[in-house]
XYZ file of C-alpha atoms in Angstrom:
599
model
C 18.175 -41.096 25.891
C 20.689 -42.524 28.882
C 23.687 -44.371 28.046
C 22.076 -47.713 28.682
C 19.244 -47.364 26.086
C 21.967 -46.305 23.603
C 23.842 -49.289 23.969
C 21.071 -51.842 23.483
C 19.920 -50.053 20.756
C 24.095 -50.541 18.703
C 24.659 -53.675 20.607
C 22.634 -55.972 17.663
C 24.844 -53.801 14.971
C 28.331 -53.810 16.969
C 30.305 -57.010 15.052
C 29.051 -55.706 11.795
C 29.511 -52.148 12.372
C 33.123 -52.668 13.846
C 33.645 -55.297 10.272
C 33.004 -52.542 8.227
C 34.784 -50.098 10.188
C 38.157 -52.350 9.639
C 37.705 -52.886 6.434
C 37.270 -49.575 5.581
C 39.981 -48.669 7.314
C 42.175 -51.452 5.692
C 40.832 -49.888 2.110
C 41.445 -46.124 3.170
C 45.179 -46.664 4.769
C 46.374 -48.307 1.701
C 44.895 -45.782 -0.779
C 46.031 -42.470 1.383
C 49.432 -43.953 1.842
C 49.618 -44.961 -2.246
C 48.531 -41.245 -3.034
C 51.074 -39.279 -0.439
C 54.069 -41.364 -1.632
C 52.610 -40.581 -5.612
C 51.808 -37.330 -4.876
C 55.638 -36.692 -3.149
C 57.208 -38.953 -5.538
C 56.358 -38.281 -9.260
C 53.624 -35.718 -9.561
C 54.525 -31.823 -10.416
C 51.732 -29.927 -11.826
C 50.550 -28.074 -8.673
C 46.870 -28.527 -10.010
C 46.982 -32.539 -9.687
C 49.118 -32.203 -6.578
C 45.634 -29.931 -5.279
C 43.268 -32.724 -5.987
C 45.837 -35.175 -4.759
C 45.711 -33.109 -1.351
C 42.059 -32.925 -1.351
C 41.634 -36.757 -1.961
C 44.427 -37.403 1.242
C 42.615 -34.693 3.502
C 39.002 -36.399 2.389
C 40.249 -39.843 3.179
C 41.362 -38.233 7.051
C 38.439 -36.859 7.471
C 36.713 -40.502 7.296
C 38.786 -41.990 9.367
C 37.811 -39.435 11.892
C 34.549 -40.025 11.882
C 35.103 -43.819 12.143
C 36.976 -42.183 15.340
C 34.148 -41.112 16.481
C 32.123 -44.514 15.364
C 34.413 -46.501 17.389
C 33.827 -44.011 20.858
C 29.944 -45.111 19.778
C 30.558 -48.473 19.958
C 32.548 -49.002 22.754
C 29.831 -48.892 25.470
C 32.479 -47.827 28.288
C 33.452 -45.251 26.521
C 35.991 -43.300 29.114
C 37.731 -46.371 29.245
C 38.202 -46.744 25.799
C 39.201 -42.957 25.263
C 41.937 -43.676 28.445
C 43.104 -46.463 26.620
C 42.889 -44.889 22.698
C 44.497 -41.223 24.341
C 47.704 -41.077 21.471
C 45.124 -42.025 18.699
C 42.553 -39.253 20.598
C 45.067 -36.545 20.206
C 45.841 -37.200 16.377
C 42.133 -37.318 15.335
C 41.425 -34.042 17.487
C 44.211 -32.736 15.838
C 42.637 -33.323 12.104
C 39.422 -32.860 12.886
C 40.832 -28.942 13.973
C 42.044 -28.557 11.083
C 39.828 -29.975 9.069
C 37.614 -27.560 10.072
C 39.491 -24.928 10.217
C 40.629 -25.454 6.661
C 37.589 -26.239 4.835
C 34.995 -24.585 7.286
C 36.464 -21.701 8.500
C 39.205 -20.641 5.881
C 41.849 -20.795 8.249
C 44.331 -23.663 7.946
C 45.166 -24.327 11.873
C 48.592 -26.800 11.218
C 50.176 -24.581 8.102
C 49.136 -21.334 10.369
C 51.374 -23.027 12.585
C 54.612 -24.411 11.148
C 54.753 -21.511 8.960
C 54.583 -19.026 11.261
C 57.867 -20.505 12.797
C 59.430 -20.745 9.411
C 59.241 -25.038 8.725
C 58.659 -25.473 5.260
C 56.492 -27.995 3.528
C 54.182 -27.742 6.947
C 51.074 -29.124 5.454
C 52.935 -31.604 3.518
C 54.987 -32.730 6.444
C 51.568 -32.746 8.576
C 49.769 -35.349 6.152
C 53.356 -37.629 5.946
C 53.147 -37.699 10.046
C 49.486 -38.607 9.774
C 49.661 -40.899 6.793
C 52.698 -42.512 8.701
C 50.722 -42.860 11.307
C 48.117 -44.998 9.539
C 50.622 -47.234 7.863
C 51.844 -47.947 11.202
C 47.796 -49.076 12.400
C 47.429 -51.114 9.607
C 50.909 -52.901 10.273
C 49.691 -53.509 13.488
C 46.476 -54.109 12.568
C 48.164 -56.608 10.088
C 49.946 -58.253 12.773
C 46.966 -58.824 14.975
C 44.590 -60.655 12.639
C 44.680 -64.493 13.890
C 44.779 -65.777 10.177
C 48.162 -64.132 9.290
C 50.103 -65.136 12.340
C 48.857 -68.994 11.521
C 49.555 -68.595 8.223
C 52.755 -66.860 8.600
C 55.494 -69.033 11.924
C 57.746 -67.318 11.745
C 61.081 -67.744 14.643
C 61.482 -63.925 16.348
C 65.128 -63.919 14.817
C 63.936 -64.719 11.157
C 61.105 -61.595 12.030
C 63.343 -59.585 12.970
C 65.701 -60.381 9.887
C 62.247 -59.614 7.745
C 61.160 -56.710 9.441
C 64.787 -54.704 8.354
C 64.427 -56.469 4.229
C 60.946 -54.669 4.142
C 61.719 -51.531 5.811
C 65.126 -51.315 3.208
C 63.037 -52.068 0.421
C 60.242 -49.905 0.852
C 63.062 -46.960 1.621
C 64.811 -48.048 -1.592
C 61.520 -47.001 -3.320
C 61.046 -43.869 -1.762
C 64.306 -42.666 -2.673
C 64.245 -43.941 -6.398
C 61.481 -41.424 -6.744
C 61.873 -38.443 -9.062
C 60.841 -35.754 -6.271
C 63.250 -37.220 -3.758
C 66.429 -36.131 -5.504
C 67.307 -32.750 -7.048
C 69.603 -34.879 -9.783
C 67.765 -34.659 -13.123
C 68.125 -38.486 -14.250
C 67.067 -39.701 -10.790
C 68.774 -42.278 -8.598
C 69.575 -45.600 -9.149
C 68.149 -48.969 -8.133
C 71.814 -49.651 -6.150
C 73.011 -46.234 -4.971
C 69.216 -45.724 -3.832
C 69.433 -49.212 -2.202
C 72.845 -48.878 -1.281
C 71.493 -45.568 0.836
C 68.524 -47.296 2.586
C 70.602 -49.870 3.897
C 72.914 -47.236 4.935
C 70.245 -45.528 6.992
C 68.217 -48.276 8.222
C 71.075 -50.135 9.498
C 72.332 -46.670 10.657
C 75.775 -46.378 8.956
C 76.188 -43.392 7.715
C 77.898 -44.678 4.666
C 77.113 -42.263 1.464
C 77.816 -42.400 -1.990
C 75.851 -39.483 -2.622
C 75.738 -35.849 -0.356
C 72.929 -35.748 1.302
C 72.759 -32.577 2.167
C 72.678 -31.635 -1.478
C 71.833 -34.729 -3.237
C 68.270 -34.842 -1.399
C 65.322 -33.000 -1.524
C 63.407 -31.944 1.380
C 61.368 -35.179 1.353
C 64.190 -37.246 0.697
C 65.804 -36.371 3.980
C 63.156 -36.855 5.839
C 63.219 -40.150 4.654
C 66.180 -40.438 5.435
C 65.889 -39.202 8.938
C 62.773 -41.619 9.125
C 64.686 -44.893 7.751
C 67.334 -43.826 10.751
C 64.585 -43.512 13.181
C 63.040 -46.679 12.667
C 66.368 -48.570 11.786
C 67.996 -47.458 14.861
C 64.877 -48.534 17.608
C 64.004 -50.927 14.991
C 60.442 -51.496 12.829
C 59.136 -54.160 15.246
C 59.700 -52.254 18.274
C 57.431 -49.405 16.189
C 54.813 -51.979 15.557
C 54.834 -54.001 19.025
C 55.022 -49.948 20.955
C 52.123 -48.824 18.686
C 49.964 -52.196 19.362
C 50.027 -51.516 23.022
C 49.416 -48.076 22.843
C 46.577 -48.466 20.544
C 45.019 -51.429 21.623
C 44.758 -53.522 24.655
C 47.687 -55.327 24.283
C 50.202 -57.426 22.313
C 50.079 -61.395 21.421
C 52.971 -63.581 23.291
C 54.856 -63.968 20.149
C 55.272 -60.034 19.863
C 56.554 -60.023 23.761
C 59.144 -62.976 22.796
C 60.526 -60.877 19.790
C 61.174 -57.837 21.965
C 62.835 -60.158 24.474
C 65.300 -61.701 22.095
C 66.151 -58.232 20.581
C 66.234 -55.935 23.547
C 67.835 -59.039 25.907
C 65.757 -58.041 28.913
C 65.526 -59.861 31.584
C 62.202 -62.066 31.990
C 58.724 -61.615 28.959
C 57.233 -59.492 31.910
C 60.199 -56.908 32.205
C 59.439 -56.683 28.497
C 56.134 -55.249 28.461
C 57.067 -52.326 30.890
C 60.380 -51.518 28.907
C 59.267 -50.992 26.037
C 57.078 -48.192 26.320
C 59.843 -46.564 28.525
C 62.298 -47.601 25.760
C 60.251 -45.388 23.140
C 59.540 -42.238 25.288
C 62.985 -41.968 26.645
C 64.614 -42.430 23.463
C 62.051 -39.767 22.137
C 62.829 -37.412 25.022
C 66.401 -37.787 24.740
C 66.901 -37.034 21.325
C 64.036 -33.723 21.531
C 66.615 -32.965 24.474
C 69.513 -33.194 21.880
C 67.777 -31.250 19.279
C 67.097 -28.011 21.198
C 71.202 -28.563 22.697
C 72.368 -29.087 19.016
C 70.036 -25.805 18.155
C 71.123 -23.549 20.738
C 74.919 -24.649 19.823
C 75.143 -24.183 16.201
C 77.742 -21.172 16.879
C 76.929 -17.585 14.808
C 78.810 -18.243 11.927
C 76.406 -21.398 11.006
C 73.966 -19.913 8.675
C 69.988 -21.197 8.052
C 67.786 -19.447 5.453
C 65.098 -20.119 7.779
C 64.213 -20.956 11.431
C 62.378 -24.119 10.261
C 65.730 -25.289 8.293
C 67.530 -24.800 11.775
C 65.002 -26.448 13.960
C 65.269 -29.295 10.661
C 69.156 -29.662 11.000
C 69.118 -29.857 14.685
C 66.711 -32.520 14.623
C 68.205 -34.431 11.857
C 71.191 -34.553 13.199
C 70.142 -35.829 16.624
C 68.260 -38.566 15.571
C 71.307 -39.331 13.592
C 73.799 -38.948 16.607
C 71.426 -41.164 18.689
C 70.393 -43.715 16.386
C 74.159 -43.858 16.089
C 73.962 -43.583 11.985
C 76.477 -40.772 11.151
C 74.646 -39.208 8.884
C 75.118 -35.260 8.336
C 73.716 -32.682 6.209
C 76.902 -30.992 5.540
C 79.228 -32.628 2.829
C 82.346 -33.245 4.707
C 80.174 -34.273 8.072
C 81.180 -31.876 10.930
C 84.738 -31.501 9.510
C 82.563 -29.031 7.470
C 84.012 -25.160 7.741
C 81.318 -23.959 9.210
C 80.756 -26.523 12.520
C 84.655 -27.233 12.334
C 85.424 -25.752 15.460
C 81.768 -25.526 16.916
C 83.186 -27.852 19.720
C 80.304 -27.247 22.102
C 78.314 -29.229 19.322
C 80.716 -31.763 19.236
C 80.388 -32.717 22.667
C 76.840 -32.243 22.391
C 76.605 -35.158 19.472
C 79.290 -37.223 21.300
C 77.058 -37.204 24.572
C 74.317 -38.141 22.535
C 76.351 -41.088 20.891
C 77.490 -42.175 24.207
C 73.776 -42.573 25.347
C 72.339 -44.319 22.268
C 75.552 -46.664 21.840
C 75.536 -47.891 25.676
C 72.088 -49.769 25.312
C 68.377 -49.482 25.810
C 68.491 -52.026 28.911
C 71.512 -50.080 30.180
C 69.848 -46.749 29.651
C 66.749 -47.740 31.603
C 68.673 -49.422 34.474
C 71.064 -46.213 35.140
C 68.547 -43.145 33.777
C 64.870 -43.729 33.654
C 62.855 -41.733 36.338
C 61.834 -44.986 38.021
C 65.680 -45.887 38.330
C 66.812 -42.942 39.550
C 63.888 -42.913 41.979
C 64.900 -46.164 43.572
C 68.611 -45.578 43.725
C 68.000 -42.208 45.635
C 65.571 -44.369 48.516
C 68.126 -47.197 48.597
C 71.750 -45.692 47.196
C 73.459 -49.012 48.232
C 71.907 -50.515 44.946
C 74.054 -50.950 42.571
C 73.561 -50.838 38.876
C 72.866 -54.150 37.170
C 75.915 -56.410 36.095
C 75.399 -55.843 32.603
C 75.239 -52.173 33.104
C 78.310 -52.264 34.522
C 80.217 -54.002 32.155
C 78.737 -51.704 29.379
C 79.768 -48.586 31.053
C 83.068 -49.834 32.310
C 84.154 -50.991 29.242
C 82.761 -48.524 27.181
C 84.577 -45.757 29.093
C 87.896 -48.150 29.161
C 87.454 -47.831 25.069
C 87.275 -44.291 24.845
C 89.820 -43.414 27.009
C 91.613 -45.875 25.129
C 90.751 -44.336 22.091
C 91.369 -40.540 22.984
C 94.584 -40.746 24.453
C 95.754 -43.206 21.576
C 94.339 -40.893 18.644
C 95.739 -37.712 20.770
C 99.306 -39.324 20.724
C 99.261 -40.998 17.117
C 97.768 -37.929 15.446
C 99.467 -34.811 17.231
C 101.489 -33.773 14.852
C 99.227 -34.763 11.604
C 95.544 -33.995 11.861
C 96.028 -31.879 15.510
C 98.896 -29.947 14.442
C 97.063 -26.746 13.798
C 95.015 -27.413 17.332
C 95.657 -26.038 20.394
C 95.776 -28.729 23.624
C 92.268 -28.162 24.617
C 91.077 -28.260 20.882
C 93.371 -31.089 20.047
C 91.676 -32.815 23.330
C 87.986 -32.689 22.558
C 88.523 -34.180 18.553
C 90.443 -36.498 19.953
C 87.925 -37.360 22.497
C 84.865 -37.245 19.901
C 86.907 -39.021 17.286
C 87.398 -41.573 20.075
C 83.315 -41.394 20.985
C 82.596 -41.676 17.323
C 84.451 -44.190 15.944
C 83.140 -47.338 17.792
C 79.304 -46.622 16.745
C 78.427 -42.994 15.039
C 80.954 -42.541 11.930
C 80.882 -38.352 12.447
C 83.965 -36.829 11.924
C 85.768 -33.696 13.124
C 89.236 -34.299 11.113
C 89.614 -35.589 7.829
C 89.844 -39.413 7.550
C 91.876 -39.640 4.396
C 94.992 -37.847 5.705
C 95.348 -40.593 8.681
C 98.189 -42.264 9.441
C 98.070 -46.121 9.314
C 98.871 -46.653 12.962
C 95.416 -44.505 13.796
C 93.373 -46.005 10.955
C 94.641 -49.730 12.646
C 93.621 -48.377 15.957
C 90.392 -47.432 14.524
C 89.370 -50.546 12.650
C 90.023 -52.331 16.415
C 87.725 -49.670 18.127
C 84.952 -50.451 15.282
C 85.591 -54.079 15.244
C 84.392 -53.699 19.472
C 81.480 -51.447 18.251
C 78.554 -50.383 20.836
C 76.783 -52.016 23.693
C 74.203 -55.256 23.344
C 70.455 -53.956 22.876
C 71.482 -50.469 21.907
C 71.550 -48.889 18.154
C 75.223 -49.784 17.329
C 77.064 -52.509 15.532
C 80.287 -54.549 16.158
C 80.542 -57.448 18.220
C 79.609 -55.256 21.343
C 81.310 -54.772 24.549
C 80.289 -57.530 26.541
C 81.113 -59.695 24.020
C 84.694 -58.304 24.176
C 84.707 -58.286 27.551
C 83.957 -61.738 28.004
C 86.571 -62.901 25.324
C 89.503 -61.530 27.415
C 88.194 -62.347 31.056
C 87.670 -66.095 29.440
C 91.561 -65.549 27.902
C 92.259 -64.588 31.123
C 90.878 -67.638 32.982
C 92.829 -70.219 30.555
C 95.972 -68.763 31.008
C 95.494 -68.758 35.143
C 94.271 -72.380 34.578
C 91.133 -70.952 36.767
C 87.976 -73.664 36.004
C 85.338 -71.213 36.058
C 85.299 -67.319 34.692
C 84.056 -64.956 37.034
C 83.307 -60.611 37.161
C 82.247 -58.893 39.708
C 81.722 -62.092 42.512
C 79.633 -63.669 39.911
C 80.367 -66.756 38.132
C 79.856 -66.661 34.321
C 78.531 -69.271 32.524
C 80.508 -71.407 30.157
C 77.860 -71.182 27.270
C 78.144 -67.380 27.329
C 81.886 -68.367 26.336
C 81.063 -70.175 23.848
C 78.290 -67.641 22.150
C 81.159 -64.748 22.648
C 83.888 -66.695 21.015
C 80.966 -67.475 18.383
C 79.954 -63.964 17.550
C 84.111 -63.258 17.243
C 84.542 -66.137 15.289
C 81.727 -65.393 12.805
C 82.537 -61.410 12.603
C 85.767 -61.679 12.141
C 85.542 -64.591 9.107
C 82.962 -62.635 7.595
C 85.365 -59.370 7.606
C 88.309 -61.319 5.992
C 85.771 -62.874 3.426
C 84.218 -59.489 2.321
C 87.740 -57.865 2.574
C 88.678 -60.374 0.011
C 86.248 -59.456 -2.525
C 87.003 -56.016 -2.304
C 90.171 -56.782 -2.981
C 89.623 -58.253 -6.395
C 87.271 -55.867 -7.365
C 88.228 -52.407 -6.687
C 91.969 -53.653 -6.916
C 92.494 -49.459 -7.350
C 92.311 -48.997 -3.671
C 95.058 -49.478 -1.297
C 93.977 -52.657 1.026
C 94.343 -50.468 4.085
C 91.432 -48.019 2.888
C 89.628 -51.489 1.826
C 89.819 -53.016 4.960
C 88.915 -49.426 6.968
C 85.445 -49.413 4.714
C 84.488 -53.405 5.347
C 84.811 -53.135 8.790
C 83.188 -49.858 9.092
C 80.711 -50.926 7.085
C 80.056 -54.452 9.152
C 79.971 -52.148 12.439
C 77.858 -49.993 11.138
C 79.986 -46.967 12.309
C 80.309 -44.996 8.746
C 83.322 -43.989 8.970
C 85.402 -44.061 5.409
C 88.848 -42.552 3.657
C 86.771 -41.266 1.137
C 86.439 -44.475 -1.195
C 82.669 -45.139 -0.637
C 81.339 -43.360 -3.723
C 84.015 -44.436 -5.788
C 83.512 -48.005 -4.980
C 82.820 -50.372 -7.988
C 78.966 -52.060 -8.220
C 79.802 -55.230 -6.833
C 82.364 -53.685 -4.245
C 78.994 -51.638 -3.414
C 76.928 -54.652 -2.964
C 79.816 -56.158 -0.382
C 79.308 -53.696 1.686
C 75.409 -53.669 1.491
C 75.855 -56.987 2.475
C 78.566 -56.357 5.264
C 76.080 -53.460 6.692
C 72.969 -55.787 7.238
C 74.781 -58.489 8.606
C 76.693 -55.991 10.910
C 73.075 -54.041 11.475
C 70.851 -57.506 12.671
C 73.733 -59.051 14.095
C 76.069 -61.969 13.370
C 74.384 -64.434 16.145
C 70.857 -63.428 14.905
C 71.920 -64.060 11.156
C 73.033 -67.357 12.202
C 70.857 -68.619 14.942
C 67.896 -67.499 12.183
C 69.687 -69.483 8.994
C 70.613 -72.256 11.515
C 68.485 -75.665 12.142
C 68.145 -76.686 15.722
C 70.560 -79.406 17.063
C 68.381 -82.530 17.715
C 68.506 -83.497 21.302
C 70.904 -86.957 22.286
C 71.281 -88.398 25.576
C 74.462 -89.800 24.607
C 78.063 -89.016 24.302
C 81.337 -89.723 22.680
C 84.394 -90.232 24.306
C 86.819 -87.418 24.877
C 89.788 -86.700 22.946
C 92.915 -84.264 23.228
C 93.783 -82.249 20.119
C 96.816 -80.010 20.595
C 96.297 -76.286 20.620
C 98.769 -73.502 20.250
C-alpha cells in the first residue's frame, strides 16, 4: 500500500480521529499530573506508590501511541516530524524505556541516572515528562478559540495572572507532607510565603532549604525559580511554537510588552533564542560551579553534586538567591571557594543585564555580524545597560571595600577582601547571595546597599528594582533641567519626553510603595530596629534577597508585607499599574497653562 492510498483511506476519519485524540489527551494530562503530585505529595506505603507508578507509566505509554496516531494522520508526515522534533525525542525516549522496562527487564532511564549516582532517577524522569504534559495542555489550553473569546484579557493583566497561578500551584506543592522533612508539615503562609519567594526569584527564606526540603521539594523549588525567572508565559508561548505551527497575535503582543523588543516580528525570532541561550548558559554555569566546588566541599554522591551545581545556577541566573547551604555561600565550607564566587557573580551579571541585551551583545548571530561589520555598535539600550550596570558595581565594590575594611574584611587579605567586595557588589542589586555576614554591617554599607537594590537589574532581564535605564534616565533628565537644555539626549540621540515621564513614574510609584510597606512593618514587628526593617522591604520589593537575618522571625502580617512587596517588585510597578489602571479617554482639547512653584 503507497502513501497515497493510505491517506484516502484516514482522510474520511481525520477530524474525528484527531477529536478523540485531544480529548484523550486533555483526560490523560490531567489524571497523570493529579497522580505524580499525589503520589510525591502524600502517599508512603511503597506498595501504593508501585501501582501509582504503574498507572503514570500506563498513561505514557498512551500518549505514545497517540504519538504515533498523530505521524498517521498527518499525511506529510516528514514535515510534521521536522516540525514535532522536541516532542519526537521525548516520546522516543519513553517508548525506550517503556520497553526496556516492561519488555525487556531492563529499565533504560534508572540504568542511567543511577549509574552516575542521581537519586530519585525514575521519579525525577516521570516529573520531567509529566511536566512536560502539563505544559501541552497549557498550551493546548491557550490555543482553543473558545477560551481566548471567553477569556480578554490585556497582556499586562496575563502576565499579572500567569505569576498568581504559578505561586499558587507552588504553594500547594510545598504544603505537601513529602515535600518537607518537618513532621507537622508546612504552613499555608510560610509555604506561600516561599513560592512567592522563588517565583518572583528572591531568595527570601523563612525556612533552610537545604534542610527544611526534601528532595522533591527543592526541585520545586529550583522549578518555581526556573519558570519565575524566564517567566510561565514565555514557557507556554516557547512551547506553542515549538510544538505546533505557531502562536496567535495576542501571545506575540504579550512577549513584546514583557521582553520590550523591538517590533511583534523581532519577537518571534527572540524568543526561541531567549530560551536556548538562557538554557545553555546556565548548563555552562553548572559544569563551572561543579568543577569549582573546591576539595573540602563534600557530596555523599555524584548525583547530589551534579544536583547542587545545577541548583545553584539556575538560582544565580534566574537571579533568586537561593542556596542549599544555611548561611548561603558565607557557609564554612564555600567561604573562601572564591573561584565559585566569581563563577555565580558572572552568572548574575549575565541574567541581571537583560534578555534583549544578552541577545544583542552574545547570541551566535550577534557575534557573527559584529565580526563581518566590527563598526556596529551595540544597540542603545545595550549600552546603557552595560554602562550603567558596570558604573554600579564599581560603585558598589570600591564603596563596600572602603566602608567594610576593617569590619567584615578584616580577617581578608587585599585580593580576598577584593573579590567579596566585588561579588557583594554583583549581588546585591539582583541575586541576594552572600559571602559575609549581613547582620554584622555597618549602617553606612547597609544604606549603600538599600540604594544599589532600590536601582536593581536591567529592563527584560530576571531582576527587580526600578532597573537601570530607568535610573539612568532620571539623572540625564535631572541633568537637562538644571542646564535649562529643552530636550534630553544620550549618545547623539534625542530621548523622548514620555520616557521621562514613565521613568519618573516607575520612581515615583516604587519608592511610595517602599515607604508605605516600611510603615507597616514598623507597627507590626515594632521589635526590629527600622534600619533592618527598611533593608528587608526594599530587598524584598527588588527582589534581591538579601536580609540581616529578620526574615524568619518576621510576624504573620509583617510576612504578608513582604509577600506583597515581592510580587509587586517581581511583575513590576508600571505593569501593576498600567494593568489596575483604566485608559485615559481621548480629548482634543486643552486647558490653559498655569505656573505652580517648585523647589
Amino acid at each position: 500500500m503507497n502513501t497515497e492510498t493510505l491517506n484516502r483511506l484516514l482522510y474520511g476519519s481525520k477530524l474525528r480521529a484527531y477529536m478523540l485524540m485531544r480529548r484523550t489527551a486533555y483526560l490523560l494530562s490531567v489524571l497523570a499530573i493529579g497522580l505524580l503530585i499525589y503520589a510525591h505529595g502524600m502517599v508512603e506505603d511503597p506498595v501504593r506508590l508501585r501501582m501509582l507508578f504503574y498507572a503514570i507509566d500506563g498513561i505514557l505509554a498512551v500518549f505514545v501511541i497517540i504519538y504515533f496516531l498523530r505521524i498517521l494522520y498527518a499525511f506529510e508526515r516528514v514535515k510534521f516530524l521536522k516540525r514535532t522534533w522536541f516532542e519526537a525525542i521525548l516520546m522516543a525516549i519513553i517508548f525506550v524505556n517503556q520497553m526496556g522496562t516492561y519488555v525487556l527487564g531492563f529499565p533504560v532511564v534508572y540504568q542511567v541516572f543511577e549509574g552516575i549516582g542521581i537519586p530519585l532517577s525514575v521519579e525525577l524522569y516521570r516529573i520531567l515528562v509529566s511536566f512536560y504534559i502539563l505544559v501541552l495542555l497549557v498550551v493546548e489550553l491557550l490555543e482553543t478559540k473558545v477560551h481566548l473569546k471567553t477569556l480578554q484579557l490585556k497582556p499586562s493583566v496575563t502576565f499579572l495572572l500567569s505569576f498568581v497561578i504559578l505561586i499558587l500551584i507552588g504553594t500547594g506543592l510545598l504544603m505537601m507532607p513529602k515535600m518537607t522533612n518537618a513532621p507537622e508539615g508546612m504552613r499555608f503562609l510560610d509555604a506561600l510565603f516561599m513560592s512567592v519567594s522563588a517565583s518572583c526569584v528572591t531568595g527570601l527564606a523563612v525556612v533552610d532549604p537545604g534542610t527544611y526540603f526534601t528532595f522533591s521539594g527543592q526541585v520545586v523549588l529550583l522549578i518555581l525559580m526556573q519558570m519565575g525567572g524566564l517567566g510561565i508565559l514565555t514557557f507556554a508561548t516557547f512551547f506553542a511554537s515549538l510544538m505546533r505551527q505557531g502562536v496567535g497575535i495576542k501571545q506575540h503582543v504579550a512577549m513584546h510588552e514583557i521582553l520590550e523588543s523591538e517590533s511583534l516580528f523581532s519577537t518571534k525570532g527572540l524568543l526561541r533564542k531567549l530560551i536556548f541561550l538562557t538554557l545553555f548558559i546556565e548548563a555552562i554555569g553548572a559544569v563551572m560551579i561543579f568543577m569549582t566546588w573546591g576539595p573540602q566541599v563534600r557530596f555523599d554522591t555524584l548525583g547530589a553534586k551534579i544536583f547542587y551545581s545545577v541548583f545553584h545556577s539556575v538560582a544565580a541566573f534566574c537571579n533568586a538567591g537561593f542556596s542549599l547551604y544555611p548561611a548561603g555561600l558565607f557557609t564554612e565550607p564555600v567561604r573562601f571557594a572564591y573561584v565559585l564566587h566569581l563563577t555565580v557573580a558572572l552568572l548574575i551579571i549575565l541574567g541581571g543585564i537583560g534578555f534583549p541585551t544578552i541577545l544583542d551583545v552574545l547570541s551566535p548571530s550577534a557575534m557573527r555580524a559584529r565580526m563581518k561589520a566590527p563598526w556596529r555598535n551595540w544597540k542603545m539600550s545595550s549600552r546603557v545597560n552595560i554602562y550603567t550596570s558596570a558604573a554600579l558595581i564599581f560603585l558598589g565594590t570600591v564603596g563596600f571595600f572602603l566602608l567594610e575594611y576593617y569590619n567584615t574584611l578584616s580577617e581578608l587579605n587585599f585580593a580576598e577582601a577584593f573579590v567579596t567586595s566585588f561579588f557583594q557588589s554583583v549581588t546585591t542589586r539582583t541575586a541576594g547571595f552572600n559571602t559575609v555576614n549581613i547582620s554584622v554591617l555597618s549602617v553606612p554599607t547597609l544604606l549603600m546597599f538599600i540604594f544599589l537594590m532600590f536601582i536593581g537589574a536591567s529592563p527584560g532581564s530576571t531582576g527587580g528594582g526600578i532597573k537601570t535605564t530607568t535610573f539612568t534616565v532620571i539623572l540625564i533628565s535631572v541633568f537637562a533641567t538644571i542646564r535649562n537644555k529643552r530636550n534630553m539626549e544620550i549618545g547623539h540621540r534625542t530621548i523622548p519626553h514620555s520616557v521621562s515621564y514613565k521613568a519618573f513614574s516607575v520612581f515615583t510609584f516604587a519608592a511610595m510603595i517602599n515607604i508605605l510597606f516600611v510603615f507597616i512593618l514598623s507597627i507590626t514587628d515594632a521589635q526590629f530596629d527600622i534600619m533592618k526593617l527598611a533593608f528587608e522591604q526594599v530587598s524584598a520589593f527588588a527582589t534581591v534577597g538579601l536580609s540581616t537575618g529578620i526574615t524568619a522571625g518576621l510576624s504573620d502580617g509583617g510576612k504578608a508585607v513582604i509577600i506583597a512587596s515581592m510580587y509587586i517588585g517581581r511583575v513590576g510597578t508600571l505593569t501593576l499599574a498600567l494593568a489596575l489602571s483604566t485608559r485615559a479617554t481621548s480629548t482634543n482639547y486643552r486647558y490653559p497653562a498655569t505656573h505652580l512653584a517648585v523647589g
